[in-house]
Amino acid sequence: GENVEQHPSTLSVQEGDSAVIKCTYSDSASNYFPWYKQELGKGPQLIIDIRSNVGEKKDQRIAVTLNKTAKHFSLHITETQPEDSAVYFCAASKGGSYIPTFGRGTSLIVHP
Amino acid sequence: ETGVTQSPTHLIKTRGQQVTLRCSSQSGHNTVSWYQQALGQGPQFIFQYYREEENGRGNFPPRFSGLQFPNYSSELNVNALELDDSALYLCASSLSRQNTGELFFGEGSRLTVL
């Protein structure tokens, strides 16, 4: 089955800095890569996703890049704000059922 | 449009007992997935239901079972509870025929097994 590795487990930045979270996946057939944000006491919420037919996608301050050859993808958050503090999960899945395998999460802490 | 709701939010059980967790999917969604999230870990897929039929199952023993009802709400049942079953149980709904793959999660049911 699919295996998703995520690094780092904890990331501490100053407000205004950029944050990068990296993930690798094992199944070359995976073609859908969502990123979820989980705030304390809440369920995960989709913040951005990318499909295997594109290499990069941006949405305001967040962007995701995908390298299919190397089987890794990354989340980039620019101009971080305290409200970006949360746990971020990457995931990978194959088309059809869209049942994602999640990484172990990155706790992002943005200091004011 | 109502979101995904789960009940109960917290519960405490003892080893060997049975538990039932409930989930109401987002309006218009016909697919429900259940995940187990241990402390400090990512969600682990338990199973998925599509139109009342199990549509996929993760690496969980048979004492984890589920149901989906005609209104697309769902239950997760766990028999013979073990200490390691202590976790946050998340329900997520989706409209399987949409092309986005997005899962809409509830806030979860936190189960503590003593």
PDB file of C-alpha atoms in Angstrom:
ATOM      1  CA  GLY A   1       0.000   0.000   0.000  1.00  0.00           C
ATOM      2  CA  GLU A   2       0.848   3.671  -0.118  1.00  0.00           C
ATOM      3  CA  ASN A   3       3.277   5.113   2.439  1.00  0.00           C
ATOM      4  CA  VAL A   4       3.540   8.872   3.018  1.00  0.00           C
ATOM      5  CA  GLU A   5       6.439  10.372   4.952  1.00  0.00           C
ATOM      6  CA  GLN A   6       6.216  13.970   6.202  1.00  0.00           C
ATOM      7  CA  HIS A   7       8.897  16.301   7.578  1.00  0.00           C
ATOM      8  CA  PRO A   8       9.478  18.122   9.804  1.00  0.00           C
ATOM      9  CA  SER A   9       7.240  17.004  12.652  1.00  0.00           C
ATOM     10  CA  THR A  10       7.464  20.458  14.244  1.00  0.00           C
ATOM     11  CA  LEU A  11       8.204  23.802  12.601  1.00  0.00           C
ATOM     12  CA  SER A  12       8.583  27.043  14.515  1.00  0.00           C
ATOM     13  CA  VAL A  13       8.801  30.347  12.610  1.00  0.00           C
ATOM     14  CA  GLN A  14       8.483  34.050  13.257  1.00  0.00           C
ATOM     15  CA  GLU A  15       5.485  35.921  11.902  1.00  0.00           C
ATOM     16  CA  GLY A  16       6.205  37.019   8.341  1.00  0.00           C
ATOM     17  CA  ASP A  17       8.669  34.205   7.635  1.00  0.00           C
ATOM     18  CA  SER A  18       8.043  31.429   5.121  1.00  0.00           C
ATOM     19  CA  ALA A  19       7.336  27.823   6.088  1.00  0.00           C
ATOM     20  CA  VAL A  20       7.985  24.716   4.005  1.00  0.00           C
ATOM     21  CA  ILE A  21       6.685  21.220   4.729  1.00  0.00           C
ATOM     22  CA  LYS A  22       7.889  18.261   2.672  1.00  0.00           C
ATOM     23  CA  CYS A  23       6.318  14.886   1.914  1.00  0.00           C
ATOM     24  CA  THR A  24       7.321  11.803  -0.020  1.00  0.00           C
ATOM     25  CA  TYR A  25       5.090   9.002  -1.262  1.00  0.00           C
ATOM     26  CA  SER A  26       5.810   5.454  -2.350  1.00  0.00           C
ATOM     27  CA  ASP A  27       3.099   4.482  -4.863  1.00  0.00           C
ATOM     28  CA  SER A  28       3.860   5.843  -8.331  1.00  0.00           C
ATOM     29  CA  ALA A  29       0.170   5.354  -9.239  1.00  0.00           C
ATOM     30  CA  SER A  30      -0.917   8.052  -6.765  1.00  0.00           C
ATOM     31  CA  ASN A  31      -2.216  11.056  -8.641  1.00  0.00           C
ATOM     32  CA  TYR A  32      -4.007  13.282  -6.135  1.00  0.00           C
ATOM     33  CA  PHE A  33      -2.200  15.104  -3.312  1.00  0.00           C
ATOM     34  CA  PRO A  34      -4.279  17.137  -0.858  1.00  0.00           C
ATOM     35  CA  TRP A  35      -3.084  19.158   2.111  1.00  0.00           C
ATOM     36  CA  TYR A  36      -5.233  19.463   5.218  1.00  0.00           C
ATOM     37  CA  LYS A  37      -5.008  21.899   8.140  1.00  0.00           C
ATOM     38  CA  GLN A  38      -6.191  20.782  11.567  1.00  0.00           C
ATOM     39  CA  GLU A  39      -6.738  23.381  14.256  1.00  0.00           C
ATOM     40  CA  LEU A  40      -6.993  22.398  17.903  1.00  0.00           C
ATOM     41  CA  GLY A  41     -10.238  20.594  18.632  1.00  0.00           C
ATOM     42  CA  LYS A  42     -11.326  20.576  15.010  1.00  0.00           C
ATOM     43  CA  GLY A  43     -11.350  18.104  12.154  1.00  0.00           C
ATOM     44  CA  PRO A  44      -8.909  18.492   9.248  1.00  0.00           C
ATOM     45  CA  GLN A  45      -9.873  20.966   6.535  1.00  0.00           C
ATOM     46  CA  LEU A  46      -8.631  20.947   2.945  1.00  0.00           C
ATOM     47  CA  ILE A  47      -6.483  23.993   2.182  1.00  0.00           C
ATOM     48  CA  ILE A  48      -5.016  23.132  -1.219  1.00  0.00           C
ATOM     49  CA  ASP A  49      -4.556  20.126  -3.468  1.00  0.00           C
ATOM     50  CA  ILE A  50      -2.633  19.214  -6.586  1.00  0.00           C
ATOM     51  CA  ARG A  51      -3.035  16.560  -9.240  1.00  0.00           C
ATOM     52  CA  SER A  52      -0.261  14.712 -10.993  1.00  0.00           C
ATOM     53  CA  ASN A  53      -0.758  16.531 -14.288  1.00  0.00           C
ATOM     54  CA  VAL A  54       0.565  19.830 -12.854  1.00  0.00           C
ATOM     55  CA  GLY A  55       3.805  20.699 -11.111  1.00  0.00           C
ATOM     56  CA  GLU A  56       2.738  23.694  -9.036  1.00  0.00           C
ATOM     57  CA  LYS A  57      -0.407  25.351  -7.733  1.00  0.00           C
ATOM     58  CA  LYS A  58      -0.830  28.596  -5.810  1.00  0.00           C
ATOM     59  CA  ASP A  59      -3.641  30.087  -3.767  1.00  0.00           C
ATOM     60  CA  GLN A  60      -2.766  33.449  -2.222  1.00  0.00           C
ATOM     61  CA  ARG A  61      -0.095  32.777   0.425  1.00  0.00           C
ATOM     62  CA  ILE A  62       0.034  29.018  -0.005  1.00  0.00           C
ATOM     63  CA  ALA A  63       1.525  26.979  -2.812  1.00  0.00           C
ATOM     64  CA  VAL A  64       2.168  23.309  -3.437  1.00  0.00           C
ATOM     65  CA  THR A  65       4.801  21.794  -5.708  1.00  0.00           C
ATOM     66  CA  LEU A  66       4.938  18.228  -7.009  1.00  0.00           C
ATOM     67  CA  ASN A  67       7.878  16.264  -8.380  1.00  0.00           C
ATOM     68  CA  LYS A  68       6.477  13.026  -9.795  1.00  0.00           C
ATOM     69  CA  THR A  69       9.862  11.633 -10.748  1.00  0.00           C
ATOM     70  CA  ALA A  70      11.194  11.960  -7.228  1.00  0.00           C
ATOM     71  CA  LYS A  71       7.775  11.204  -5.685  1.00  0.00           C
ATOM     72  CA  HIS A  72       7.785  14.185  -3.399  1.00  0.00           C
ATOM     73  CA  PHE A  73       5.597  17.213  -2.881  1.00  0.00           C
ATOM     74  CA  SER A  74       5.832  20.280  -0.689  1.00  0.00           C
ATOM     75  CA  LEU A  75       3.653  22.929   0.910  1.00  0.00           C
ATOM     76  CA  HIS A  76       4.921  26.505   0.988  1.00  0.00           C
ATOM     77  CA  ILE A  77       3.345  29.177   3.163  1.00  0.00           C
ATOM     78  CA  THR A  78       4.622  32.732   2.722  1.00  0.00           C
ATOM     79  CA  GLU A  79       4.191  35.713   5.058  1.00  0.00           C
ATOM     80  CA  THR A  80       3.084  33.449   7.907  1.00  0.00           C
ATOM     81  CA  GLN A  81       0.587  34.761  10.444  1.00  0.00           C
ATOM     82  CA  PRO A  82      -0.236  33.536  13.969  1.00  0.00           C
ATOM     83  CA  GLU A  83      -3.533  32.124  12.671  1.00  0.00           C
ATOM     84  CA  ASP A  84      -1.526  29.773  10.430  1.00  0.00           C
ATOM     85  CA  SER A  85      -0.518  27.901  13.610  1.00  0.00           C
ATOM     86  CA  ALA A  86      -2.012  24.410  13.320  1.00  0.00           C
ATOM     87  CA  VAL A  87      -1.132  20.851  12.359  1.00  0.00           C
ATOM     88  CA  TYR A  88      -0.742  20.306   8.616  1.00  0.00           C
ATOM     89  CA  PHE A  89      -1.166  16.911   6.956  1.00  0.00           C
ATOM     90  CA  CYS A  90      -0.138  15.888   3.491  1.00  0.00           C
ATOM     91  CA  ALA A  91      -1.854  12.961   1.809  1.00  0.00           C
ATOM     92  CA  ALA A  92      -1.719  10.905  -1.364  1.00  0.00           C
ATOM     93  CA  SER A  93      -4.394   8.913  -3.160  1.00  0.00           C
ATOM     94  CA  LYS A  94      -5.285   7.311  -6.475  1.00  0.00           C
ATOM     95  CA  GLY A  95      -8.187   8.414  -8.606  1.00  0.00           C
ATOM     96  CA  GLY A  96     -11.528   6.704  -8.335  1.00  0.00           C
ATOM     97  CA  SER A  97     -12.023   6.119  -4.636  1.00  0.00           C
ATOM     98  CA  TYR A  98      -9.975   9.134  -3.438  1.00  0.00           C
ATOM     99  CA  ILE A  99      -9.125   7.337  -0.211  1.00  0.00           C
ATOM    100  CA  PRO A 100      -6.047   9.259   0.948  1.00  0.00           C
ATOM    101  CA  THR A 101      -3.119   7.974   2.966  1.00  0.00           C
ATOM    102  CA  PHE A 102      -2.042  10.702   5.368  1.00  0.00           C
ATOM    103  CA  GLY A 103       1.372  11.699   6.621  1.00  0.00           C
ATOM    104  CA  ARG A 104       2.009  11.983  10.352  1.00  0.00           C
ATOM    105  CA  GLY A 105       1.548  15.744  10.395  1.00  0.00           C
ATOM    106  CA  THR A 106       3.609  18.887  10.981  1.00  0.00           C
ATOM    107  CA  SER A 107       2.869  21.143  13.906  1.00  0.00           C
ATOM    108  CA  LEU A 108       3.456  24.696  12.659  1.00  0.00           C
ATOM    109  CA  ILE A 109       3.926  27.364  15.312  1.00  0.00           C
ATOM    110  CA  VAL A 110       4.015  31.000  14.186  1.00  0.00           C
ATOM    111  CA  HIS A 111       5.356  33.355  16.837  1.00  0.00           C
ATOM    112  CA  PRO A 112       4.016  36.929  16.783  1.00  0.00           C
TER     113      PRO A 112
ATOM    114  CA  GLU B   1     -25.775  23.733   4.092  1.00  0.00           C
ATOM    115  CA  THR B   2     -25.012  21.796   7.270  1.00  0.00           C
ATOM    116  CA  GLY B   3     -21.558  20.343   7.794  1.00  0.00           C
ATOM    117  CA  VAL B   4     -20.514  16.950   9.113  1.00  0.00           C
ATOM    118  CA  THR B   5     -21.634  16.359  12.690  1.00  0.00           C
ATOM    119  CA  GLN B   6     -20.445  13.612  15.009  1.00  0.00           C
ATOM    120  CA  SER B   7     -21.661  12.327  18.348  1.00  0.00           C
ATOM    121  CA  PRO B   8     -20.741  11.927  21.077  1.00  0.00           C
ATOM    122  CA  THR B   9     -17.842  14.383  21.239  1.00  0.00           C
ATOM    123  CA  HIS B  10     -16.163  12.607  24.147  1.00  0.00           C
ATOM    124  CA  LEU B  11     -16.660   9.267  25.823  1.00  0.00           C
ATOM    125  CA  ILE B  12     -14.898   6.964  28.245  1.00  0.00           C
ATOM    126  CA  LYS B  13     -15.165   3.185  28.116  1.00  0.00           C
ATOM    127  CA  THR B  14     -13.425   0.262  29.783  1.00  0.00           C
ATOM    128  CA  ARG B  15     -11.584  -2.603  28.131  1.00  0.00           C
ATOM    129  CA  GLY B  16     -13.883  -5.214  26.628  1.00  0.00           C
ATOM    130  CA  GLN B  17     -16.845  -2.888  26.240  1.00  0.00           C
ATOM    131  CA  GLN B  18     -18.490  -1.918  22.966  1.00  0.00           C
ATOM    132  CA  VAL B  19     -18.963   1.566  21.528  1.00  0.00           C
ATOM    133  CA  THR B  20     -21.069   3.125  18.775  1.00  0.00           C
ATOM    134  CA  LEU B  21     -20.116   6.444  17.208  1.00  0.00           C
ATOM    135  CA  ARG B  22     -22.446   8.369  14.929  1.00  0.00           C
ATOM    136  CA  CYS B  23     -21.983  10.691  11.985  1.00  0.00           C
ATOM    137  CA  SER B  24     -24.301  12.836   9.909  1.00  0.00           C
ATOM    138  CA  SER B  25     -22.804  13.608   6.548  1.00  0.00           C
ATOM    139  CA  GLN B  26     -22.851  16.952   4.807  1.00  0.00           C
ATOM    140  CA  SER B  27     -26.016  17.646   2.890  1.00  0.00           C
ATOM    141  CA  GLY B  28     -25.941  16.030  -0.540  1.00  0.00           C
ATOM    142  CA  HIS B  29     -22.961  13.752   0.185  1.00  0.00           C
ATOM    143  CA  ASN B  30     -23.424  10.025  -0.376  1.00  0.00           C
ATOM    144  CA  THR B  31     -20.028   8.738   0.752  1.00  0.00           C
ATOM    145  CA  VAL B  32     -18.772   8.475   4.322  1.00  0.00           C
ATOM    146  CA  SER B  33     -15.291   7.518   5.482  1.00  0.00           C
ATOM    147  CA  TRP B  34     -14.109   6.821   9.022  1.00  0.00           C
ATOM    148  CA  TYR B  35     -10.610   7.518  10.292  1.00  0.00           C
ATOM    149  CA  GLN B  36      -8.779   6.809  13.532  1.00  0.00           C
ATOM    150  CA  GLN B  37      -6.351   9.504  14.683  1.00  0.00           C
ATOM    151  CA  ALA B  38      -4.078   8.549  17.565  1.00  0.00           C
ATOM    152  CA  LEU B  39      -2.421  11.361  19.505  1.00  0.00           C
ATOM    153  CA  GLY B  40       0.311  12.982  17.427  1.00  0.00           C
ATOM    154  CA  GLN B  41      -0.448  10.896  14.342  1.00  0.00           C
ATOM    155  CA  GLY B  42      -2.166  11.367  11.030  1.00  0.00           C
ATOM    156  CA  PRO B  43      -5.647   9.974  10.374  1.00  0.00           C
ATOM    157  CA  GLN B  44      -5.645   6.239   9.586  1.00  0.00           C
ATOM    158  CA  PHE B  45      -8.336   4.976   7.193  1.00  0.00           C
ATOM    159  CA  ILE B  46     -10.773   2.493   8.748  1.00  0.00           C
ATOM    160  CA  PHE B  47     -13.420   2.068   6.018  1.00  0.00           C
ATOM    161  CA  GLN B  48     -15.613   3.885   3.561  1.00  0.00           C
ATOM    162  CA  TYR B  49     -19.316   3.520   2.752  1.00  0.00           C
ATOM    163  CA  TYR B  50     -20.960   4.480  -0.503  1.00  0.00           C
ATOM    164  CA  ARG B  51     -24.716   4.194  -0.798  1.00  0.00           C
ATOM    165  CA  GLU B  52     -24.953   1.846   2.189  1.00  0.00           C
ATOM    166  CA  GLU B  53     -22.253  -0.550   0.943  1.00  0.00           C
ATOM    167  CA  GLU B  54     -18.695  -0.866   2.251  1.00  0.00           C
ATOM    168  CA  ASN B  55     -16.487   0.557  -0.479  1.00  0.00           C
ATOM    169  CA  GLY B  56     -13.004   0.036   0.943  1.00  0.00           C
ATOM    170  CA  ARG B  57     -11.380  -0.989   4.190  1.00  0.00           C
ATOM    171  CA  GLY B  58      -8.078  -0.200   5.847  1.00  0.00           C
ATOM    172  CA  ASN B  59      -5.940  -2.423   8.049  1.00  0.00           C
ATOM    173  CA  PHE B  60      -8.343  -2.728  10.980  1.00  0.00           C
ATOM    174  CA  PRO B  61      -9.652  -5.944  12.565  1.00  0.00           C
ATOM    175  CA  PRO B  62     -13.252  -7.148  12.096  1.00  0.00           C
ATOM    176  CA  ARG B  63     -14.260  -5.859  15.534  1.00  0.00           C
ATOM    177  CA  PHE B  64     -14.388  -2.482  13.779  1.00  0.00           C
ATOM    178  CA  SER B  65     -17.630  -2.452  11.812  1.00  0.00           C
ATOM    179  CA  GLY B  66     -19.896   0.133  10.299  1.00  0.00           C
ATOM    180  CA  LEU B  67     -23.210   0.970   8.769  1.00  0.00           C
ATOM    181  CA  GLN B  68     -24.542   3.590   6.425  1.00  0.00           C
ATOM    182  CA  PHE B  69     -28.227   4.436   6.417  1.00  0.00           C
ATOM    183  CA  PRO B  70     -30.513   5.494   3.544  1.00  0.00           C
ATOM    184  CA  ASN B  71     -30.109   9.144   4.572  1.00  0.00           C
ATOM    185  CA  TYR B  72     -26.300   8.599   4.257  1.00  0.00           C
ATOM    186  CA  SER B  73     -25.644   9.020   7.983  1.00  0.00           C
ATOM    187  CA  SER B  74     -23.303   6.418   9.400  1.00  0.00           C
ATOM    188  CA  GLU B  75     -22.234   4.508  12.490  1.00  0.00           C
ATOM    189  CA  LEU B  76     -18.903   3.100  13.571  1.00  0.00           C
ATOM    190  CA  ASN B  77     -19.055   0.199  16.002  1.00  0.00           C
ATOM    191  CA  VAL B  78     -16.084  -1.144  17.901  1.00  0.00           C
ATOM    192  CA  ASN B  79     -16.398  -4.357  19.904  1.00  0.00           C
ATOM    193  CA  ALA B  80     -14.125  -5.752  22.614  1.00  0.00           C
ATOM    194  CA  LEU B  81     -12.408  -2.414  23.194  1.00  0.00           C
ATOM    195  CA  GLU B  82      -8.668  -2.405  23.787  1.00  0.00           C
ATOM    196  CA  LEU B  83      -6.501   0.289  25.372  1.00  0.00           C
ATOM    197  CA  ASP B  84      -4.956   1.060  21.960  1.00  0.00           C
ATOM    198  CA  ASP B  85      -8.384   1.980  20.612  1.00  0.00           C
ATOM    199  CA  SER B  86      -8.101   5.254  22.537  1.00  0.00           C
ATOM    200  CA  ALA B  87      -8.055   7.907  19.813  1.00  0.00           C
ATOM    201  CA  LEU B  88      -9.983  10.611  17.996  1.00  0.00           C
ATOM    202  CA  TYR B  89     -12.398   9.038  15.520  1.00  0.00           C
ATOM    203  CA  LEU B  90     -13.096  11.220  12.529  1.00  0.00           C
ATOM    204  CA  CYS B  91     -15.905  10.938  10.062  1.00  0.00           C
ATOM    205  CA  ALA B  92     -15.570  12.515   6.627  1.00  0.00           C
ATOM    206  CA  SER B  93     -18.164  12.844   3.915  1.00  0.00           C
ATOM    207  CA  SER B  94     -17.755  13.408   0.212  1.00  0.00           C
ATOM    208  CA  LEU B  95     -19.770  13.364  -2.959  1.00  0.00           C
ATOM    209  CA  SER B  96     -18.105  10.453  -4.683  1.00  0.00           C
ATOM    210  CA  ARG B  97     -18.900  11.534  -8.171  1.00  0.00           C
ATOM    211  CA  GLN B  98     -17.345  14.941  -7.792  1.00  0.00           C
ATOM    212  CA  ASN B  99     -13.919  15.192  -9.264  1.00  0.00           C
ATOM    213  CA  THR B 100     -12.247  17.077  -6.431  1.00  0.00           C
ATOM    214  CA  GLY B 101     -11.655  14.236  -3.998  1.00  0.00           C
ATOM    215  CA  GLU B 102     -12.142  16.668  -1.097  1.00  0.00           C
ATOM    216  CA  LEU B 103     -13.115  15.150   2.233  1.00  0.00           C
ATOM    217  CA  PHE B 104     -15.242  17.171   4.646  1.00  0.00           C
ATOM    218  CA  PHE B 105     -14.404  16.158   8.217  1.00  0.00           C
ATOM    219  CA  GLY B 106     -16.409  16.418  11.374  1.00  0.00           C
ATOM    220  CA  GLU B 107     -14.787  17.490  14.641  1.00  0.00           C
ATOM    221  CA  GLY B 108     -14.470  13.924  15.813  1.00  0.00           C
ATOM    222  CA  SER B 109     -15.378  11.722  18.752  1.00  0.00           C
ATOM    223  CA  ARG B 110     -12.621  11.336  21.323  1.00  0.00           C
ATOM    224  CA  LEU B 111     -12.679   7.838  22.814  1.00  0.00           C
ATOM    225  CA  THR B 112     -10.736   6.973  25.948  1.00  0.00           C
ATOM    226  CA  VAL B 113     -10.462   3.295  26.896  1.00  0.00           C
ATOM    227  CA  LEU B 114      -9.445   2.587  30.499  1.00  0.00           C
TER     228      LEU B 114
END
